[in-house]
Amino acid sequence: MSDQAPKSDEPLDDDPQDDAKQHIHIDPYEKNWIRISIGFLVFFVIMITIAGLALGIQVPTDEGRVDPNTLDTALPWSEPGLREIVPGEEYEVYIVARRFSFDPREITVPVGSKVTFWATSADVQHGFALDGTNVNMMVIPGQVSRLAATFDEPGEYNFICHEYCGLGHAVMYGTLTVEK
Ligand code: CUA
C-alpha cells in the first residue's frame, strides 16, 4: 500500500482536462495538410470576392417569375426582340425559348454595345450560351434569367441551347451580329 501513496498526493494529475491536453497529438504531416487546406479555403474566398466584385463575374440569378402561359399575351414577352435603351450604346433583348428555337433567332447590334439578355422558356428547360462571352444561363419555364455582355469586336456570335430539351435540341441556336 505504501507505494500507492505518492499518487494520492498529486490529485491534479487526475483532472480529465489536463489529460486531454496531454493526449492530443497531431502528426506534423497532418498539421501541414490542415494548414494547406485552410490556406486553399482562404485563397478561394479571396478569388471569388475578386471575381465577383472587381471583375464582375457573377452567377446568373433568378431575376423574377413569369407565368409561362402568359408569354404570348403579356408584355414584354409577347414582343420578344431587341430594345434600344441608349442608341449605339445600350440594348436589351427579350428572348423566348421554346422547343426548338429561340425568338428572336437573329439579333443585330452596333459595335461597342452593352447588351442585356433577358430570357425565359415557354415549355421545358433550355439553356442559352453565347460564344465568346460570359453569357451562359439556364432558361427555365416560370423563371426569368438575365446576363449582360459588352461587344467591342464586330463579328458573328452564335448562341446555342446547351440543355437537352428533346429531339430538336441540336438545331436550337441563333446568331448575334455585331456591326461596325
Ligand atoms: Cu432547347 Cu436544348
Coordinates of N, CA, C and O and ligand atoms in Angstrom, one line a residue:
M1 N 0.8 -1.2 0.0 CA 0.0 0.0 0.0 C 0.9 1.2 0.0 O 0.5 2.3 -0.5
S2 N 2.1 1.1 0.6 CA 2.9 2.4 0.7 C 3.3 2.9 -0.7 O 3.5 4.1 -0.8
D3 N 3.5 2.0 -1.6 CA 3.9 2.5 -3.0 C 2.8 3.2 -3.7 O 3.0 3.9 -4.8
Q4 N 1.5 3.1 -3.2 CA 0.4 3.8 -3.8 C 0.3 5.2 -3.3 O -0.3 6.1 -4.0
A5 N 0.9 5.5 -2.2 CA 0.7 6.8 -1.5 C 1.1 8.0 -2.3 O 0.3 9.0 -2.4
P6 N 2.2 8.0 -3.1 CA 2.5 9.3 -3.8 C 1.4 9.7 -4.8 O 1.2 10.9 -5.0
K7 N 0.7 8.8 -5.4 CA -0.3 9.1 -6.4 C -1.4 9.9 -5.7 O -1.9 10.9 -6.3
S8 N -1.8 9.5 -4.5 CA -2.9 10.2 -3.9 C -2.4 11.6 -3.4 O -3.3 12.5 -3.1
D9 N -1.1 11.9 -3.5 CA -0.6 13.2 -3.1 C -0.7 14.2 -4.3 O -0.5 15.3 -4.2
E10 N -1.0 13.6 -5.5 CA -1.0 14.5 -6.7 C -2.4 14.4 -7.3 O -2.5 13.9 -8.4
P11 N -3.4 15.0 -6.7 CA -4.7 14.9 -7.3 C -4.9 15.6 -8.6 O -5.7 15.3 -9.4
L12 N -4.1 16.7 -8.9 CA -4.2 17.4 -10.1 C -4.0 16.6 -11.4 O -4.6 16.9 -12.4
D13 N -3.2 15.6 -11.2 CA -2.9 14.7 -12.4 C -4.1 14.0 -12.9 O -4.2 13.5 -14.0
D14 N -5.2 13.9 -12.0 CA -6.4 13.2 -12.4 C -7.4 14.1 -13.1 O -8.4 13.6 -13.5
D15 N -7.1 15.4 -13.2 CA -8.0 16.3 -13.9 C -8.2 15.8 -15.3 O -7.2 15.8 -16.1
P16 N -9.4 15.5 -15.8 CA -9.6 15.0 -17.1 C -9.2 16.0 -18.2 O -8.7 15.6 -19.3
Q17 N -9.3 17.3 -17.9 CA -8.9 18.3 -18.9 C -7.4 18.3 -19.2 O -7.0 18.4 -20.3
D18 N -6.7 18.1 -18.1 CA -5.2 18.1 -18.2 C -4.8 16.9 -19.0 O -4.0 16.9 -19.9
D19 N -5.5 15.8 -18.8 CA -5.2 14.5 -19.5 C -5.4 14.8 -21.0 O -4.6 14.4 -21.9
A20 N -6.6 15.4 -21.3 CA -6.9 15.6 -22.7 C -5.8 16.5 -23.4 O -5.4 16.1 -24.5
K21 N -5.4 17.5 -22.7 CA -4.4 18.4 -23.3 C -3.1 17.6 -23.7 O -2.5 17.7 -24.7
Q22 N -2.8 16.7 -22.7 CA -1.5 16.0 -22.9 C -1.7 14.9 -24.0 O -0.7 14.6 -24.6
H23 N -2.9 14.4 -24.2 CA -3.0 13.3 -25.1 C -3.4 13.6 -26.6 O -3.3 12.8 -27.4
I24 N -3.7 15.0 -26.8 CA -4.0 15.3 -28.2 C -2.6 15.5 -28.9 O -1.8 16.3 -28.6
H25 N -2.4 14.6 -29.8 CA -1.2 14.6 -30.6 C -1.5 14.7 -32.1 O -2.2 13.8 -32.6
I26 N -1.1 15.7 -32.8 CA -1.3 15.8 -34.2 C 0.0 15.5 -34.9 O 1.0 16.2 -34.7
D27 N 0.0 14.6 -35.8 CA 1.2 14.3 -36.6 C 1.6 15.5 -37.3 O 0.8 16.2 -37.9
P28 N 2.9 15.8 -37.4 CA 3.4 17.0 -38.2 C 2.9 17.0 -39.6 O 2.5 18.1 -40.1
Y29 N 2.8 15.9 -40.3 CA 2.3 15.9 -41.7 C 0.9 16.3 -41.7 O 0.5 17.1 -42.6
E30 N 0.1 15.8 -40.8 CA -1.3 16.1 -40.7 C -1.5 17.6 -40.5 O -2.4 18.3 -41.1
K31 N -0.7 18.1 -39.5 CA -0.7 19.5 -39.2 C -0.5 20.4 -40.5 O -1.2 21.4 -40.8
N32 N 0.5 20.0 -41.3 CA 0.8 20.7 -42.5 C -0.4 20.6 -43.5 O -0.8 21.6 -44.1
W33 N -1.1 19.5 -43.6 CA -2.2 19.3 -44.5 C -3.4 20.2 -44.0 O -4.1 20.8 -44.8
I34 N -3.5 20.3 -42.7 CA -4.6 21.1 -42.2 C -4.3 22.6 -42.6 O -5.2 23.3 -43.0
R35 N -3.0 23.0 -42.4 CA -2.7 24.4 -42.8 C -2.9 24.6 -44.3 O -3.5 25.6 -44.7
I36 N -2.5 23.6 -45.1 CA -2.7 23.8 -46.6 C -4.2 23.9 -46.9 O -4.6 24.7 -47.7
S37 N -5.0 23.0 -46.3 CA -6.4 23.1 -46.6 C -7.0 24.4 -46.2 O -7.8 25.0 -47.0
I38 N -6.7 24.9 -45.0 CA -7.2 26.2 -44.6 C -6.7 27.3 -45.6 O -7.5 28.2 -46.0
G39 N -5.5 27.2 -46.0 CA -4.9 28.1 -47.0 C -5.7 28.1 -48.3 O -6.0 29.2 -48.8
F40 N -6.1 27.0 -48.8 CA -6.9 26.9 -50.0 C -8.2 27.6 -49.8 O -8.7 28.3 -50.7
L41 N -8.9 27.3 -48.7 CA -10.2 27.9 -48.4 C -10.1 29.4 -48.5 O -10.9 30.1 -49.1
V42 N -9.0 30.0 -47.8 CA -8.8 31.4 -47.7 C -8.6 31.9 -49.2 O -9.2 32.9 -49.6
F43 N -7.7 31.2 -49.9 CA -7.4 31.6 -51.3 C -8.7 31.7 -52.2 O -8.9 32.6 -52.9
F44 N -9.5 30.6 -52.0 CA -10.7 30.5 -52.9 C -11.7 31.7 -52.5 O -12.3 32.3 -53.4
V45 N -11.9 32.0 -51.2 CA -12.8 33.0 -50.8 C -12.3 34.4 -51.4 O -13.1 35.2 -51.9
I46 N -10.9 34.6 -51.3 CA -10.4 35.8 -51.9 C -10.6 35.9 -53.4 O -11.1 36.9 -53.9
M47 N -10.4 34.8 -54.1 CA -10.6 34.8 -55.6 C -12.0 35.0 -56.0 O -12.3 35.7 -56.9
I48 N -12.9 34.4 -55.2 CA -14.4 34.5 -55.5 C -14.8 36.0 -55.3 O -15.5 36.6 -56.1
T49 N -14.2 36.6 -54.2 CA -14.6 38.0 -53.9 C -14.0 38.9 -55.0 O -14.8 39.8 -55.5
I50 N -12.8 38.7 -55.5 CA -12.2 39.5 -56.6 C -13.0 39.3 -57.8 O -13.4 40.2 -58.5
A51 N -13.4 38.0 -58.2 CA -14.1 37.7 -59.4 C -15.5 38.4 -59.4 O -15.9 39.0 -60.4
G52 N -16.1 38.3 -58.2 CA -17.5 38.9 -58.1 C -17.5 40.4 -58.1 O -18.3 41.0 -58.8
L53 N -16.6 41.0 -57.3 CA -16.7 42.5 -57.1 C -15.8 43.2 -58.1 O -16.3 44.2 -58.7
A54 N -14.6 42.8 -58.4 CA -13.7 43.6 -59.2 C -13.9 43.2 -60.7 O -13.9 44.1 -61.6
L55 N -14.0 41.9 -61.0 CA -14.1 41.5 -62.4 C -15.6 41.4 -62.9 O -15.8 41.2 -64.1
G56 N -16.5 41.5 -62.0 CA -17.9 41.4 -62.4 C -18.4 40.1 -62.9 O -19.4 40.0 -63.6
I57 N -17.7 39.0 -62.5 CA -18.1 37.7 -62.9 C -19.1 37.1 -61.9 O -18.8 36.9 -60.8
Q58 N -20.4 37.0 -62.3 CA -21.4 36.6 -61.4 C -22.2 35.4 -61.9 O -22.4 35.3 -63.1
V59 N -22.7 34.7 -61.0 CA -23.6 33.6 -61.4 C -25.0 34.2 -61.8 O -25.5 35.1 -61.1
P60 N -25.6 33.7 -62.9 CA -26.9 34.3 -63.2 C -27.9 33.9 -62.1 O -28.0 32.8 -61.7
T61 N -28.7 34.9 -61.8 CA -29.6 34.7 -60.7 C -31.1 34.7 -61.2 O -31.3 35.2 -62.3
D62 N -31.9 34.3 -60.4 CA -33.4 34.3 -60.7 C -33.8 35.8 -60.7 O -33.8 36.4 -59.6
E63 N -34.1 36.4 -61.8 CA -34.5 37.8 -61.9 C -36.0 38.0 -61.7 O -36.4 39.2 -61.7
G64 N -36.7 37.0 -61.6 CA -38.1 37.2 -61.4 C -38.9 36.0 -61.9 O -38.3 35.0 -62.4
R65 N -40.2 36.1 -61.7 CA -41.1 35.0 -62.1 C -42.0 35.4 -63.2 O -42.3 36.6 -63.3
V66 N -42.4 34.5 -64.0 CA -43.4 34.8 -65.1 C -44.2 33.5 -65.3 O -43.7 32.4 -65.3
D67 N -45.5 33.7 -65.5 CA -46.4 32.6 -65.8 C -46.1 32.2 -67.3 O -46.4 33.0 -68.2
P68 N -45.6 31.0 -67.6 CA -45.3 30.6 -69.0 C -46.6 30.6 -69.9 O -46.4 30.8 -71.1
N69 N -47.7 30.6 -69.3 CA -49.0 30.6 -70.1 C -49.3 32.0 -70.6 O -50.2 32.1 -71.5
T70 N -48.7 33.0 -70.0 CA -49.0 34.4 -70.4 C -48.0 35.0 -71.4 O -48.1 36.1 -71.8
L71 N -47.0 34.2 -71.8 CA -45.9 34.7 -72.7 C -46.4 35.3 -74.0 O -45.8 36.3 -74.5
D72 N -47.4 34.7 -74.5 CA -47.9 35.2 -75.8 C -48.8 36.4 -75.7 O -49.1 37.0 -76.7
T73 N -49.3 36.7 -74.5 CA -50.3 37.7 -74.4 C -49.8 39.0 -73.6 O -50.4 40.0 -73.7
A74 N -48.8 38.8 -72.8 CA -48.4 39.9 -71.9 C -47.0 40.4 -72.2 O -46.1 39.6 -72.4
L75 N -46.8 41.7 -72.2 CA -45.5 42.3 -72.4 C -44.6 42.1 -71.2 O -45.2 41.9 -70.1
P76 N -43.3 42.0 -71.4 CA -42.6 42.2 -72.6 C -42.4 41.0 -73.4 O -42.0 41.0 -74.6
W77 N -42.9 39.8 -72.9 CA -42.6 38.5 -73.6 C -43.4 38.3 -74.8 O -43.0 37.5 -75.7
S78 N -44.5 39.0 -75.0 CA -45.4 38.8 -76.2 C -44.7 39.5 -77.4 O -45.1 39.3 -78.5
E79 N -43.7 40.4 -77.1 CA -43.0 41.0 -78.2 C -41.5 40.8 -78.0 O -40.8 41.8 -77.6
P80 N -41.0 39.6 -78.1 CA -39.6 39.3 -77.9 C -38.8 40.1 -78.9 O -39.3 40.5 -80.0
G81 N -37.5 40.4 -78.6 CA -36.6 41.1 -79.5 C -35.8 42.1 -78.9 O -35.8 42.2 -77.6
L82 N -35.2 43.0 -79.7 CA -34.3 44.0 -79.3 C -35.0 45.3 -78.8 O -35.9 45.7 -79.5
R83 N -34.5 45.9 -77.8 CA -34.9 47.2 -77.3 C -33.7 48.1 -77.2 O -32.7 47.7 -76.7
E84 N -33.9 49.3 -77.8 CA -32.8 50.2 -77.8 C -33.0 51.1 -76.5 O -34.0 51.8 -76.4
I85 N -32.0 51.0 -75.6 CA -32.1 51.8 -74.4 C -31.3 53.2 -74.6 O -31.9 54.2 -74.5
V86 N -30.0 53.1 -75.0 CA -29.3 54.2 -75.4 C -28.7 53.9 -76.8 O -27.9 53.0 -76.9
P87 N -29.2 54.7 -77.8 CA -28.8 54.3 -79.2 C -27.3 54.2 -79.4 O -26.5 55.0 -78.9
G88 N -26.9 53.0 -80.0 CA -25.4 52.8 -80.2 C -24.7 52.3 -79.0 O -23.5 52.0 -79.0
E89 N -25.3 52.3 -77.8 CA -24.6 52.0 -76.6 C -25.2 50.9 -75.7 O -24.5 50.0 -75.3
E90 N -26.5 51.0 -75.5 CA -27.1 50.1 -74.6 C -28.4 49.5 -75.1 O -29.3 50.2 -75.6
Y91 N -28.4 48.2 -75.1 CA -29.6 47.5 -75.6 C -30.1 46.4 -74.6 O -29.3 45.9 -73.8
E92 N -31.3 46.0 -74.8 CA -31.8 44.8 -74.1 C -32.5 43.9 -75.1 O -33.1 44.4 -76.1
V93 N -32.4 42.6 -74.9 CA -33.0 41.6 -75.8 C -33.9 40.7 -74.9 O -33.4 40.2 -73.9
Y94 N -35.1 40.6 -75.3 CA -36.0 39.7 -74.6 C -36.1 38.4 -75.5 O -36.5 38.5 -76.7
I95 N -35.7 37.3 -74.9 CA -35.7 36.0 -75.7 C -36.6 35.0 -75.1 O -36.5 34.7 -73.9
V96 N -37.5 34.5 -75.9 CA -38.3 33.4 -75.5 C -37.8 32.1 -76.1 O -37.6 32.0 -77.4
A97 N -37.5 31.1 -75.3 CA -37.0 29.8 -75.8 C -38.2 28.9 -75.7 O -39.0 28.8 -74.8
R98 N -38.4 28.1 -76.9 CA -39.4 27.1 -76.9 C -38.9 26.0 -77.8 O -38.1 26.3 -78.7
R99 N -39.3 24.8 -77.6 CA -38.8 23.7 -78.5 C -39.2 24.0 -79.9 O -40.4 24.0 -80.2
F100 N -38.3 24.1 -80.9 CA -36.8 24.0 -80.7 C -36.2 25.3 -81.3 O -35.5 25.2 -82.3
S101 N -36.5 26.4 -80.8 CA -36.0 27.7 -81.4 C -35.9 28.8 -80.3 O -36.6 28.7 -79.3
F102 N -35.2 29.8 -80.7 CA -35.2 31.0 -79.9 C -35.9 32.1 -80.6 O -35.8 32.2 -81.9
D103 N -36.7 32.9 -79.9 CA -37.3 34.0 -80.6 C -36.9 35.3 -79.8 O -37.2 35.4 -78.6
P104 N -36.1 36.1 -80.4 CA -35.6 36.1 -81.8 C -34.4 35.2 -82.1 O -33.7 34.9 -81.1
R105 N -34.3 34.8 -83.3 CA -33.2 33.9 -83.7 C -32.0 34.7 -84.2 O -30.9 34.2 -84.1
E106 N -32.3 35.9 -84.7 CA -31.2 36.7 -85.1 C -31.3 38.1 -84.5 O -32.3 38.7 -84.4
I107 N -30.1 38.6 -84.0 CA -30.1 39.8 -83.2 C -28.9 40.6 -83.9 O -27.8 40.0 -84.1
T108 N -29.1 41.9 -84.1 CA -28.0 42.7 -84.6 C -27.9 44.0 -83.7 O -28.8 44.7 -83.5
V109 N -26.6 44.3 -83.3 CA -26.3 45.4 -82.5 C -25.1 46.1 -83.1 O -24.2 45.4 -83.7
P110 N -24.9 47.4 -82.8 CA -23.6 48.1 -83.3 C -22.5 47.7 -82.3 O -22.7 47.4 -81.2
V111 N -21.3 47.8 -82.9 CA -20.1 47.5 -82.1 C -20.0 48.5 -80.9 O -20.4 49.6 -81.0
G112 N -19.5 48.0 -79.8 CA -19.4 48.8 -78.6 C -20.6 48.7 -77.7 O -20.6 49.3 -76.6
S113 N -21.6 48.0 -78.1 CA -22.9 48.0 -77.3 C -22.8 47.1 -76.1 O -22.1 46.1 -76.1
K114 N -23.5 47.6 -75.1 CA -23.7 46.7 -73.9 C -25.1 46.1 -74.1 O -26.1 46.9 -74.2
V115 N -25.2 44.8 -74.1 CA -26.5 44.1 -74.3 C -26.8 43.3 -73.1 O -26.1 42.5 -72.6
T116 N -28.0 43.6 -72.6 CA -28.6 42.7 -71.5 C -29.5 41.7 -72.1 O -30.5 42.1 -72.8
F117 N -29.3 40.5 -71.8 CA -30.2 39.4 -72.3 C -31.1 39.0 -71.2 O -30.7 38.6 -70.1
W118 N -32.4 39.1 -71.5 CA -33.5 38.5 -70.6 C -34.0 37.3 -71.3 O -34.3 37.4 -72.5
A119 N -34.2 36.2 -70.6 CA -34.7 35.0 -71.3 C -35.6 34.2 -70.3 O -35.5 34.2 -69.1
T120 N -36.6 33.6 -71.0 CA -37.4 32.7 -70.3 C -37.9 31.6 -71.2 O -37.7 31.7 -72.5
S121 N -38.5 30.5 -70.7 CA -38.9 29.4 -71.6 C -40.4 29.3 -71.6 O -41.1 29.6 -70.5
A122 N -41.0 28.9 -72.7 CA -42.4 28.7 -72.8 C -42.8 27.3 -72.5 O -44.0 27.0 -72.4
D123 N -41.8 26.3 -72.5 CA -42.2 24.9 -72.3 C -41.3 24.2 -71.3 O -41.6 24.2 -70.1
V124 N -40.1 23.7 -71.8 CA -39.3 22.9 -70.9 C -38.0 23.7 -70.6 O -37.8 24.9 -71.0
Q125 N -37.1 23.1 -69.9 CA -35.9 23.7 -69.5 C -34.9 23.8 -70.7 O -34.6 22.8 -71.3
H126 N -34.4 25.0 -71.0 CA -33.4 25.2 -72.1 C -32.2 25.8 -71.5 O -32.2 26.2 -70.3
G127 N -31.2 26.1 -72.4 CA -30.0 26.8 -72.0 C -29.8 27.9 -73.0 O -30.3 27.9 -74.1
F128 N -29.0 28.9 -72.6 CA -28.6 30.0 -73.5 C -27.1 30.3 -73.3 O -26.8 30.8 -72.2
A129 N -26.3 29.9 -74.2 CA -24.9 30.2 -74.1 C -24.4 30.9 -75.4 O -24.7 30.5 -76.5
L130 N -23.7 32.1 -75.2 CA -23.3 32.9 -76.3 C -21.8 32.8 -76.4 O -21.1 33.2 -75.5
D131 N -21.4 32.4 -77.6 CA -20.0 32.2 -77.9 C -19.1 33.4 -77.6 O -19.5 34.6 -77.9
G132 N -18.0 33.2 -77.0 CA -17.0 34.3 -76.8 C -17.4 35.3 -75.7 O -16.8 36.3 -75.6
T133 N -18.4 35.0 -74.9 CA -18.8 35.9 -73.8 C -19.0 35.0 -72.5 O -18.9 33.8 -72.6
N134 N -19.2 35.7 -71.5 CA -19.6 35.0 -70.2 C -21.1 34.8 -70.1 O -21.5 34.3 -69.1
V135 N -21.8 35.0 -71.2 CA -23.3 34.8 -71.1 C -23.6 33.3 -71.3 O -23.3 32.7 -72.4
N136 N -24.0 32.7 -70.2 CA -24.3 31.3 -70.2 C -25.3 31.0 -69.1 O -24.9 31.2 -67.9
M137 N -26.5 30.8 -69.4 CA -27.5 30.7 -68.4 C -28.6 29.6 -68.7 O -28.7 29.2 -69.8
M138 N -29.2 29.2 -67.6 CA -30.3 28.3 -67.8 C -31.5 29.1 -68.2 O -31.7 30.2 -67.7
V139 N -32.4 28.5 -69.0 CA -33.7 29.2 -69.4 C -34.8 28.2 -68.9 O -35.0 27.2 -69.5
I140 N -35.5 28.7 -67.9 CA -36.4 27.8 -67.2 C -37.8 28.3 -67.3 O -38.0 29.5 -67.1
P141 N -38.8 27.5 -67.5 CA -40.2 27.9 -67.6 C -40.6 28.5 -66.2 O -40.3 27.9 -65.2
G142 N -41.2 29.7 -66.2 CA -41.6 30.3 -65.0 C -40.6 31.2 -64.3 O -40.9 32.0 -63.4
Q143 N -39.4 31.1 -64.9 CA -38.3 32.0 -64.3 C -37.7 32.8 -65.3 O -37.6 32.5 -66.5
V144 N -37.3 34.1 -64.9 CA -36.6 35.0 -65.8 C -35.1 34.9 -65.5 O -34.7 35.1 -64.4
S145 N -34.3 34.8 -66.6 CA -32.8 34.8 -66.4 C -32.3 36.1 -67.1 O -32.8 36.5 -68.1
R146 N -31.2 36.6 -66.5 CA -30.6 37.8 -67.1 C -29.1 37.8 -67.0 O -28.6 37.4 -65.9
L147 N -28.4 38.2 -68.1 CA -27.0 38.4 -68.1 C -26.7 39.4 -69.1 O -27.4 39.6 -70.1
A148 N -25.6 40.1 -68.9 CA -25.2 41.2 -69.9 C -23.8 41.0 -70.4 O -22.9 40.3 -69.7
A149 N -23.5 41.5 -71.6 CA -22.2 41.5 -72.2 C -22.0 42.7 -73.0 O -22.9 43.3 -73.5
T150 N -20.7 43.1 -73.1 CA -20.3 44.3 -74.0 C -19.6 43.7 -75.2 O -18.7 42.9 -75.0
F151 N -19.9 44.2 -76.4 CA -19.3 43.7 -77.6 C -18.4 44.8 -78.3 O -18.9 45.7 -78.9
D152 N -17.1 44.6 -78.0 CA -16.2 45.5 -78.6 C -15.6 45.1 -79.9 O -14.9 45.8 -80.6
E153 N -15.9 43.8 -80.3 CA -15.3 43.2 -81.5 C -16.5 42.9 -82.5 O -17.4 42.2 -82.1
P154 N -16.5 43.5 -83.7 CA -17.5 43.2 -84.6 C -17.4 41.7 -85.1 O -16.3 41.1 -85.0
G155 N -18.5 41.1 -85.5 CA -18.5 39.7 -85.9 C -19.8 39.0 -85.6 O -20.8 39.7 -85.2
E156 N -19.8 37.7 -85.8 CA -21.0 36.9 -85.6 C -20.8 36.1 -84.4 O -19.7 35.4 -84.3
Y157 N -21.7 36.1 -83.4 CA -21.6 35.3 -82.2 C -22.8 34.4 -82.2 O -23.9 34.8 -82.2
N158 N -22.5 33.1 -82.2 CA -23.6 32.1 -82.2 C -24.0 31.9 -80.7 O -23.2 31.9 -79.8
F159 N -25.3 31.7 -80.6 CA -25.8 31.3 -79.3 C -26.6 29.9 -79.5 O -27.2 29.7 -80.5
I160 N -26.4 29.1 -78.5 CA -27.0 27.7 -78.6 C -27.7 27.4 -77.3 O -27.5 28.0 -76.3
C161 N -28.6 26.4 -77.5 CA -29.2 25.8 -76.3 C -28.3 24.7 -75.8 O -27.9 23.9 -76.6
H162 N -27.9 24.8 -74.6 CA -27.0 23.8 -74.1 C -27.6 22.8 -73.0 O -26.9 22.2 -72.2
E163 N -28.9 22.8 -73.0 CA -29.6 21.9 -72.1 C -30.5 21.0 -72.9 O -31.3 21.5 -73.7
Y164 N -30.3 19.7 -72.9 CA -31.0 18.8 -73.7 C -32.5 19.0 -73.5 O -33.0 18.8 -72.4
C165 N -33.2 19.3 -74.6 CA -34.6 19.6 -74.5 C -35.5 18.8 -75.4 O -36.7 19.0 -75.5
G166 N -34.9 17.8 -76.1 CA -35.8 17.0 -77.0 C -35.1 16.7 -78.3 O -33.9 17.1 -78.5
L167 N -35.8 16.1 -79.2 CA -35.2 15.7 -80.5 C -34.6 16.8 -81.3 O -33.6 16.6 -82.0
G168 N -35.1 18.0 -81.2 CA -34.6 19.2 -82.0 C -33.6 20.0 -81.2 O -33.2 21.1 -81.7
H169 N -33.1 19.5 -80.1 CA -32.1 20.3 -79.3 C -30.9 20.8 -80.1 O -30.5 21.9 -80.0
A170 N -30.4 19.9 -81.0 CA -29.2 20.2 -81.7 C -29.4 21.3 -82.7 O -28.4 21.9 -83.2
V171 N -30.6 21.6 -83.1 CA -30.8 22.7 -84.1 C -31.4 24.0 -83.4 O -31.8 24.9 -84.1
M172 N -31.3 24.0 -82.1 CA -31.8 25.2 -81.4 C -30.6 26.1 -81.1 O -29.9 26.0 -80.2
Y173 N -30.5 27.1 -82.1 CA -29.4 28.1 -82.0 C -29.8 29.4 -82.7 O -30.9 29.4 -83.3
G174 N -29.0 30.3 -82.6 CA -29.2 31.6 -83.2 C -27.9 32.4 -83.4 O -26.9 31.9 -82.9
T175 N -28.0 33.6 -83.9 CA -26.8 34.4 -84.1 C -27.0 35.8 -83.7 O -28.0 36.4 -84.0
L176 N -26.0 36.3 -83.0 CA -26.0 37.8 -82.7 C -24.9 38.4 -83.6 O -23.7 37.9 -83.6
T177 N -25.3 39.4 -84.4 CA -24.3 40.0 -85.2 C -23.9 41.4 -84.7 O -24.8 42.2 -84.3
V178 N -22.6 41.6 -84.5 CA -22.1 42.9 -84.1 C -21.6 43.7 -85.3 O -20.6 43.2 -85.9
E179 N -22.2 44.8 -85.6 CA -21.9 45.5 -86.8 C -21.0 46.7 -86.5 O -21.1 47.3 -85.4
K180 N -20.1 47.0 -87.5 CA -19.2 48.2 -87.3 C -20.0 49.5 -87.4 O -21.0 49.5 -88.1
Ligands
CUA1 CU1 -33.5 23.8 -76.0 CU2 -31.9 22.1 -76.0

